[in-house]
Amino acid sequence: KNEVEQSPQNLTAQEGEFITINCSYSVGISALHWLQQHPGGGIVSLFMLSSGKKKHGRLIATINIQEKHSSLHITASHPRDSAVYICAVTGGGADGLTFGKGTHLIIQP
Amino acid sequence: KAGVTQTPRYLIKTRGQQVTLSCSPISGHRSVSWYQQTPGQGLQFLFEYFSETQRNKGNFPGRFSGRQFSNSRSEMNVSTLELGDSALYLCASSQVPLLAGNTDTQYFGPGTRLTVL
């Protein structure tokens, strides 16, 4: 069974700061997903990675397959980035997606 | 293109009852996955359907079941409800199933919040 760990669990930062959220997993995977969940429950898929790096606007996601580690970066953070960010993996012997517990991010103006 | 829709959005049931939740995927998507989210356990995978066949199943008791219709719409059913079944139930759709090697993006619905009293 794949264990997915995220850090930090909670993060409060000031507007404009560079944010990093980390995700590590225990078993090899086929893909890693970064999800964003706003209050009220809606989930948006931000990135899906199997190798390397992806960028979308102010968001950057990287994955190191050998180290079983991924990071999500937010540049020039804004209060609207406040949300829970969830890491999830597919493969690694488990069916479906295996989720981390999430990182609760608050960006203060 | 319309997003993933789920009905109902909110539901209150009592212990022992059963409940059916519905999910309509994005047009053209044939894979529908179901997830349970609780404060204690976080998000957990329930099952996935593709072309009317259950492809994957998470570690949930047999009280949780589902099906998919020929138009890709999916329903999940929970029988003999327990207090611990209170949760946000999310479905997500994609064009291809969540199999090893497939890396398709999933699109989530708004969820159904189930409260069991």
PDB file of C-alpha atoms in Angstrom:
ATOM      1  CA  LYS A   1       0.000   0.000   0.000  1.00  0.00           C
ATOM      2  CA  ASN A   2       1.293   3.442  -0.899  1.00  0.00           C
ATOM      3  CA  GLU A   3       1.707   5.926   1.919  1.00  0.00           C
ATOM      4  CA  VAL A   4       1.387   9.555   0.850  1.00  0.00           C
ATOM      5  CA  GLU A   5       2.746  12.185   3.208  1.00  0.00           C
ATOM      6  CA  GLN A   6       2.360  15.929   2.818  1.00  0.00           C
ATOM      7  CA  SER A   7       4.110  18.754   4.585  1.00  0.00           C
ATOM      8  CA  PRO A   8       3.410  21.136   6.075  1.00  0.00           C
ATOM      9  CA  GLN A   9      -0.112  20.332   7.283  1.00  0.00           C
ATOM     10  CA  ASN A  10      -0.855  24.020   7.782  1.00  0.00           C
ATOM     11  CA  LEU A  11       0.821  27.062   6.299  1.00  0.00           C
ATOM     12  CA  THR A  12       0.077  30.753   6.797  1.00  0.00           C
ATOM     13  CA  ALA A  13       1.973  33.263   4.698  1.00  0.00           C
ATOM     14  CA  GLN A  14       1.812  36.878   3.600  1.00  0.00           C
ATOM     15  CA  GLU A  15       0.662  37.948   0.186  1.00  0.00           C
ATOM     16  CA  GLY A  16       3.516  37.874  -2.301  1.00  0.00           C
ATOM     17  CA  GLU A  17       5.522  35.140  -0.595  1.00  0.00           C
ATOM     18  CA  PHE A  18       6.873  32.099  -2.425  1.00  0.00           C
ATOM     19  CA  ILE A  19       5.077  28.976  -1.220  1.00  0.00           C
ATOM     20  CA  THR A  20       6.317  25.377  -1.281  1.00  0.00           C
ATOM     21  CA  ILE A  21       4.230  22.329  -0.396  1.00  0.00           C
ATOM     22  CA  ASN A  22       5.858  18.914  -0.327  1.00  0.00           C
ATOM     23  CA  CYS A  23       4.573  15.418  -1.019  1.00  0.00           C
ATOM     24  CA  SER A  24       6.377  12.116  -0.593  1.00  0.00           C
ATOM     25  CA  TYR A  25       5.202   8.594  -1.299  1.00  0.00           C
ATOM     26  CA  SER A  26       6.502   5.179  -0.377  1.00  0.00           C
ATOM     27  CA  VAL A  27       6.023   3.046  -3.486  1.00  0.00           C
ATOM     28  CA  GLY A  28       6.639   3.663  -7.183  1.00  0.00           C
ATOM     29  CA  ILE A  29       3.728   5.279  -8.984  1.00  0.00           C
ATOM     30  CA  SER A  30       2.410   5.867 -12.481  1.00  0.00           C
ATOM     31  CA  ALA A  31       1.306   9.459 -11.877  1.00  0.00           C
ATOM     32  CA  LEU A  32       1.036  12.107  -9.176  1.00  0.00           C
ATOM     33  CA  HIS A  33      -1.784  14.618  -8.981  1.00  0.00           C
ATOM     34  CA  TRP A  34      -1.990  17.971  -7.257  1.00  0.00           C
ATOM     35  CA  LEU A  35      -5.513  19.023  -6.341  1.00  0.00           C
ATOM     36  CA  GLN A  36      -6.918  22.249  -4.919  1.00  0.00           C
ATOM     37  CA  GLN A  37      -9.977  22.268  -2.686  1.00  0.00           C
ATOM     38  CA  HIS A  38     -11.726  25.479  -1.717  1.00  0.00           C
ATOM     39  CA  PRO A  39     -14.108  25.923   1.218  1.00  0.00           C
ATOM     40  CA  GLY A  40     -17.412  24.347   0.228  1.00  0.00           C
ATOM     41  CA  GLY A  41     -15.715  21.256  -1.135  1.00  0.00           C
ATOM     42  CA  GLY A  42     -15.112  21.847  -4.833  1.00  0.00           C
ATOM     43  CA  ILE A  43     -11.934  20.156  -6.070  1.00  0.00           C
ATOM     44  CA  VAL A  44      -9.906  21.271  -9.052  1.00  0.00           C
ATOM     45  CA  SER A  45      -7.147  19.208 -10.572  1.00  0.00           C
ATOM     46  CA  LEU A  46      -4.081  21.470 -10.877  1.00  0.00           C
ATOM     47  CA  PHE A  47      -1.430  19.162 -12.259  1.00  0.00           C
ATOM     48  CA  MET A  48      -0.797  15.582 -13.185  1.00  0.00           C
ATOM     49  CA  LEU A  49       2.847  14.533 -13.345  1.00  0.00           C
ATOM     50  CA  SER A  50       4.705  11.394 -14.201  1.00  0.00           C
ATOM     51  CA  SER A  51       8.112  13.050 -14.527  1.00  0.00           C
ATOM     52  CA  GLY A  52       9.874  16.411 -14.594  1.00  0.00           C
ATOM     53  CA  LYS A  53       8.168  19.720 -14.118  1.00  0.00           C
ATOM     54  CA  LYS A  54       4.981  21.503 -15.143  1.00  0.00           C
ATOM     55  CA  LYS A  55       4.037  25.172 -14.923  1.00  0.00           C
ATOM     56  CA  HIS A  56       0.660  26.857 -15.112  1.00  0.00           C
ATOM     57  CA  GLY A  57       0.541  30.560 -14.392  1.00  0.00           C
ATOM     58  CA  ARG A  58       1.990  31.124 -10.929  1.00  0.00           C
ATOM     59  CA  LEU A  59       1.929  27.429 -10.079  1.00  0.00           C
ATOM     60  CA  ILE A  60       4.838  25.067 -10.631  1.00  0.00           C
ATOM     61  CA  ALA A  61       4.895  21.344  -9.869  1.00  0.00           C
ATOM     62  CA  THR A  62       7.955  19.135  -9.873  1.00  0.00           C
ATOM     63  CA  ILE A  63       8.480  15.453  -9.300  1.00  0.00           C
ATOM     64  CA  ASN A  64      11.593  13.398  -8.555  1.00  0.00           C
ATOM     65  CA  ILE A  65      10.765   9.788  -9.321  1.00  0.00           C
ATOM     66  CA  GLN A  66      13.974   8.394  -7.821  1.00  0.00           C
ATOM     67  CA  GLU A  67      13.420  10.187  -4.513  1.00  0.00           C
ATOM     68  CA  LYS A  68       9.640   9.583  -4.566  1.00  0.00           C
ATOM     69  CA  HIS A  69       8.999  13.241  -3.906  1.00  0.00           C
ATOM     70  CA  SER A  70       7.020  16.072  -5.456  1.00  0.00           C
ATOM     71  CA  SER A  71       6.715  19.770  -4.695  1.00  0.00           C
ATOM     72  CA  LEU A  72       4.076  22.335  -5.523  1.00  0.00           C
ATOM     73  CA  HIS A  73       5.281  25.937  -5.669  1.00  0.00           C
ATOM     74  CA  ILE A  74       3.189  29.095  -5.767  1.00  0.00           C
ATOM     75  CA  THR A  75       4.961  32.269  -6.807  1.00  0.00           C
ATOM     76  CA  ALA A  76       3.687  35.738  -5.842  1.00  0.00           C
ATOM     77  CA  SER A  77       1.020  34.207  -3.597  1.00  0.00           C
ATOM     78  CA  HIS A  78      -2.365  35.891  -3.347  1.00  0.00           C
ATOM     79  CA  PRO A  79      -5.235  35.567  -0.841  1.00  0.00           C
ATOM     80  CA  ARG A  80      -7.286  33.767  -3.509  1.00  0.00           C
ATOM     81  CA  ASP A  81      -4.695  30.960  -3.358  1.00  0.00           C
ATOM     82  CA  SER A  82      -5.996  30.147   0.132  1.00  0.00           C
ATOM     83  CA  ALA A  83      -7.256  26.578  -0.076  1.00  0.00           C
ATOM     84  CA  VAL A  84      -6.391  23.016   0.818  1.00  0.00           C
ATOM     85  CA  TYR A  85      -3.832  21.476  -1.527  1.00  0.00           C
ATOM     86  CA  ILE A  86      -3.953  17.715  -1.829  1.00  0.00           C
ATOM     87  CA  CYS A  87      -1.413  15.356  -3.310  1.00  0.00           C
ATOM     88  CA  ALA A  88      -2.626  12.054  -4.755  1.00  0.00           C
ATOM     89  CA  VAL A  89      -0.944   9.187  -6.577  1.00  0.00           C
ATOM     90  CA  THR A  90      -2.054   6.450  -8.954  1.00  0.00           C
ATOM     91  CA  GLY A  91      -0.343   3.102  -9.333  1.00  0.00           C
ATOM     92  CA  GLY A  92       2.015   1.663  -6.736  1.00  0.00           C
ATOM     93  CA  GLY A  93      -0.103  -1.445  -6.341  1.00  0.00           C
ATOM     94  CA  ALA A  94      -3.262   0.307  -5.186  1.00  0.00           C
ATOM     95  CA  ASP A  95      -6.493   0.795  -7.044  1.00  0.00           C
ATOM     96  CA  GLY A  96      -7.614   4.282  -7.892  1.00  0.00           C
ATOM     97  CA  LEU A  97      -6.088   7.311  -6.217  1.00  0.00           C
ATOM     98  CA  THR A  98      -4.282   7.343  -2.858  1.00  0.00           C
ATOM     99  CA  PHE A  99      -4.467  10.740  -1.189  1.00  0.00           C
ATOM    100  CA  GLY A 100      -2.349  12.715   1.210  1.00  0.00           C
ATOM    101  CA  LYS A 101      -4.043  14.466   4.128  1.00  0.00           C
ATOM    102  CA  GLY A 102      -3.733  17.858   2.488  1.00  0.00           C
ATOM    103  CA  THR A 103      -2.004  21.162   3.261  1.00  0.00           C
ATOM    104  CA  HIS A 104      -4.220  23.968   4.518  1.00  0.00           C
ATOM    105  CA  LEU A 105      -2.808  27.195   3.054  1.00  0.00           C
ATOM    106  CA  ILE A 106      -3.841  30.669   4.172  1.00  0.00           C
ATOM    107  CA  ILE A 107      -2.459  33.722   2.401  1.00  0.00           C
ATOM    108  CA  GLN A 108      -2.960  36.914   4.373  1.00  0.00           C
ATOM    109  CA  PRO A 109      -3.229  40.269   2.596  1.00  0.00           C
TER     110      PRO A 109
ATOM    111  CA  LYS B   1     -18.960  22.113 -22.091  1.00  0.00           C
ATOM    112  CA  ALA B   2     -20.890  21.375 -18.909  1.00  0.00           C
ATOM    113  CA  GLY B   3     -18.923  20.135 -15.928  1.00  0.00           C
ATOM    114  CA  VAL B   4     -19.503  17.111 -13.735  1.00  0.00           C
ATOM    115  CA  THR B   5     -22.834  17.304 -11.942  1.00  0.00           C
ATOM    116  CA  GLN B   6     -23.925  15.486  -8.811  1.00  0.00           C
ATOM    117  CA  THR B   7     -27.360  15.133  -7.314  1.00  0.00           C
ATOM    118  CA  PRO B   8     -28.551  15.709  -4.746  1.00  0.00           C
ATOM    119  CA  ARG B   9     -26.141  18.236  -3.258  1.00  0.00           C
ATOM    120  CA  TYR B  10     -27.296  17.648   0.306  1.00  0.00           C
ATOM    121  CA  LEU B  11     -28.984  14.682   1.902  1.00  0.00           C
ATOM    122  CA  ILE B  12     -30.038  13.772   5.411  1.00  0.00           C
ATOM    123  CA  LYS B  13     -30.809  10.165   6.262  1.00  0.00           C
ATOM    124  CA  THR B  14     -31.186   8.082   9.397  1.00  0.00           C
ATOM    125  CA  ARG B  15     -29.246   5.005  10.427  1.00  0.00           C
ATOM    126  CA  GLY B  16     -30.347   1.844   8.666  1.00  0.00           C
ATOM    127  CA  GLN B  17     -31.711   3.599   5.604  1.00  0.00           C
ATOM    128  CA  GLN B  18     -30.165   3.368   2.192  1.00  0.00           C
ATOM    129  CA  VAL B  19     -29.200   6.154  -0.173  1.00  0.00           C
ATOM    130  CA  THR B  20     -28.494   6.546  -3.881  1.00  0.00           C
ATOM    131  CA  LEU B  21     -26.287   9.320  -5.232  1.00  0.00           C
ATOM    132  CA  SER B  22     -26.014  10.275  -8.878  1.00  0.00           C
ATOM    133  CA  CYS B  23     -23.150  11.584 -10.990  1.00  0.00           C
ATOM    134  CA  SER B  24     -23.272  12.829 -14.576  1.00  0.00           C
ATOM    135  CA  PRO B  25     -19.808  13.051 -16.144  1.00  0.00           C
ATOM    136  CA  ILE B  26     -18.530  15.536 -18.675  1.00  0.00           C
ATOM    137  CA  SER B  27     -19.829  14.712 -22.123  1.00  0.00           C
ATOM    138  CA  GLY B  28     -17.533  12.202 -23.799  1.00  0.00           C
ATOM    139  CA  HIS B  29     -15.977  10.997 -20.550  1.00  0.00           C
ATOM    140  CA  ARG B  30     -16.434   7.282 -19.982  1.00  0.00           C
ATOM    141  CA  SER B  31     -14.670   6.895 -16.634  1.00  0.00           C
ATOM    142  CA  VAL B  32     -16.383   7.848 -13.383  1.00  0.00           C
ATOM    143  CA  SER B  33     -14.671   7.505 -10.008  1.00  0.00           C
ATOM    144  CA  TRP B  34     -16.236   7.931  -6.595  1.00  0.00           C
ATOM    145  CA  TYR B  35     -14.557   9.229  -3.447  1.00  0.00           C
ATOM    146  CA  GLN B  36     -15.507   9.688   0.185  1.00  0.00           C
ATOM    147  CA  GLN B  37     -14.164  12.628   2.168  1.00  0.00           C
ATOM    148  CA  THR B  38     -14.386  12.810   5.961  1.00  0.00           C
ATOM    149  CA  PRO B  39     -12.569  15.044   8.453  1.00  0.00           C
ATOM    150  CA  GLY B  40     -10.883  12.046  10.034  1.00  0.00           C
ATOM    151  CA  GLN B  41      -9.866   9.949   7.042  1.00  0.00           C
ATOM    152  CA  GLY B  42      -9.578  12.614   4.380  1.00  0.00           C
ATOM    153  CA  LEU B  43     -10.219  11.595   0.800  1.00  0.00           C
ATOM    154  CA  GLN B  44     -10.560   7.893   0.062  1.00  0.00           C
ATOM    155  CA  PHE B  45     -11.155   6.120  -3.225  1.00  0.00           C
ATOM    156  CA  LEU B  46     -14.397   4.126  -3.401  1.00  0.00           C
ATOM    157  CA  PHE B  47     -14.558   2.684  -6.913  1.00  0.00           C
ATOM    158  CA  GLU B  48     -14.219   3.458 -10.573  1.00  0.00           C
ATOM    159  CA  TYR B  49     -16.444   2.587 -13.495  1.00  0.00           C
ATOM    160  CA  PHE B  50     -15.504   2.599 -17.142  1.00  0.00           C
ATOM    161  CA  SER B  51     -17.842   1.578 -19.954  1.00  0.00           C
ATOM    162  CA  GLU B  52     -20.380   0.207 -17.448  1.00  0.00           C
ATOM    163  CA  THR B  53     -17.794  -2.038 -15.752  1.00  0.00           C
ATOM    164  CA  GLN B  54     -16.289  -1.628 -12.316  1.00  0.00           C
ATOM    165  CA  ARG B  55     -12.543  -1.375 -12.940  1.00  0.00           C
ATOM    166  CA  ASN B  56     -11.173  -0.600  -9.486  1.00  0.00           C
ATOM    167  CA  LYS B  57     -12.478  -0.799  -5.953  1.00  0.00           C
ATOM    168  CA  GLY B  58     -11.173   0.741  -2.758  1.00  0.00           C
ATOM    169  CA  ASN B  59     -11.219  -0.749   0.711  1.00  0.00           C
ATOM    170  CA  PHE B  60     -14.862  -0.226   1.612  1.00  0.00           C
ATOM    171  CA  PRO B  61     -17.483  -2.745   2.829  1.00  0.00           C
ATOM    172  CA  GLY B  62     -19.997  -4.304   0.504  1.00  0.00           C
ATOM    173  CA  ARG B  63     -22.646  -1.840   1.686  1.00  0.00           C
ATOM    174  CA  PHE B  64     -21.087   0.552  -0.800  1.00  0.00           C
ATOM    175  CA  SER B  65     -21.928  -0.303  -4.374  1.00  0.00           C
ATOM    176  CA  GLY B  66     -22.300   1.439  -7.672  1.00  0.00           C
ATOM    177  CA  ARG B  67     -23.158   1.113 -11.297  1.00  0.00           C
ATOM    178  CA  GLN B  68     -22.722   2.931 -14.551  1.00  0.00           C
ATOM    179  CA  PHE B  69     -25.227   3.299 -17.329  1.00  0.00           C
ATOM    180  CA  SER B  70     -24.711   3.250 -21.078  1.00  0.00           C
ATOM    181  CA  ASN B  71     -24.700   7.074 -21.171  1.00  0.00           C
ATOM    182  CA  SER B  72     -21.794   7.011 -18.630  1.00  0.00           C
ATOM    183  CA  ARG B  73     -23.923   8.418 -15.821  1.00  0.00           C
ATOM    184  CA  SER B  74     -23.136   6.652 -12.574  1.00  0.00           C
ATOM    185  CA  GLU B  75     -24.900   5.993  -9.312  1.00  0.00           C
ATOM    186  CA  MET B  76     -23.543   4.877  -6.003  1.00  0.00           C
ATOM    187  CA  ASN B  77     -25.621   3.232  -3.337  1.00  0.00           C
ATOM    188  CA  VAL B  78     -24.980   2.869   0.358  1.00  0.00           C
ATOM    189  CA  SER B  79     -27.206   0.426   2.212  1.00  0.00           C
ATOM    190  CA  THR B  80     -27.823   0.123   5.945  1.00  0.00           C
ATOM    191  CA  LEU B  81     -26.399   3.549   6.648  1.00  0.00           C
ATOM    192  CA  GLU B  82     -24.167   4.068   9.670  1.00  0.00           C
ATOM    193  CA  LEU B  83     -23.284   7.304  11.449  1.00  0.00           C
ATOM    194  CA  GLY B  84     -19.738   6.983  10.090  1.00  0.00           C
ATOM    195  CA  ASP B  85     -21.029   7.196   6.540  1.00  0.00           C
ATOM    196  CA  SER B  86     -21.636  10.906   7.026  1.00  0.00           C
ATOM    197  CA  ALA B  87     -19.280  12.468   4.526  1.00  0.00           C
ATOM    198  CA  LEU B  88     -18.848  14.444   1.356  1.00  0.00           C
ATOM    199  CA  TYR B  89     -19.135  12.079  -1.585  1.00  0.00           C
ATOM    200  CA  LEU B  90     -17.352  13.247  -4.706  1.00  0.00           C
ATOM    201  CA  CYS B  91     -17.330  11.866  -8.172  1.00  0.00           C
ATOM    202  CA  ALA B  92     -14.846  12.631 -10.902  1.00  0.00           C
ATOM    203  CA  SER B  93     -14.799  11.880 -14.593  1.00  0.00           C
ATOM    204  CA  SER B  94     -12.066  11.381 -17.140  1.00  0.00           C
ATOM    205  CA  GLN B  95     -11.763  10.160 -20.684  1.00  0.00           C
ATOM    206  CA  VAL B  96      -9.737   7.077 -19.809  1.00  0.00           C
ATOM    207  CA  PRO B  97      -9.683   4.920 -16.669  1.00  0.00           C
ATOM    208  CA  LEU B  98      -7.278   5.292 -13.749  1.00  0.00           C
ATOM    209  CA  LEU B  99      -5.129   2.356 -14.736  1.00  0.00           C
ATOM    210  CA  ALA B 100      -1.393   2.096 -14.293  1.00  0.00           C
ATOM    211  CA  GLY B 101       0.250   4.082 -17.040  1.00  0.00           C
ATOM    212  CA  ASN B 102      -2.761   6.262 -17.810  1.00  0.00           C
ATOM    213  CA  THR B 103      -2.277   9.852 -16.773  1.00  0.00           C
ATOM    214  CA  ASP B 104      -5.541  11.518 -17.716  1.00  0.00           C
ATOM    215  CA  THR B 105      -6.808  14.539 -15.781  1.00  0.00           C
ATOM    216  CA  GLN B 106      -9.809  13.991 -13.552  1.00  0.00           C
ATOM    217  CA  TYR B 107     -12.610  16.543 -13.328  1.00  0.00           C
ATOM    218  CA  PHE B 108     -14.451  16.625 -10.032  1.00  0.00           C
ATOM    219  CA  GLY B 109     -18.087  17.331  -9.319  1.00  0.00           C
ATOM    220  CA  PRO B 110     -19.263  19.585  -6.459  1.00  0.00           C
ATOM    221  CA  GLY B 111     -20.060  16.625  -4.226  1.00  0.00           C
ATOM    222  CA  THR B 112     -23.037  15.360  -2.260  1.00  0.00           C
ATOM    223  CA  ARG B 113     -22.928  16.040   1.450  1.00  0.00           C
ATOM    224  CA  LEU B 114     -24.568  13.139   3.259  1.00  0.00           C
ATOM    225  CA  THR B 115     -25.534  13.415   6.913  1.00  0.00           C
ATOM    226  CA  VAL B 116     -26.614  10.287   8.746  1.00  0.00           C
ATOM    227  CA  LEU B 117     -28.548  10.861  11.974  1.00  0.00           C
TER     228      LEU B 117
END
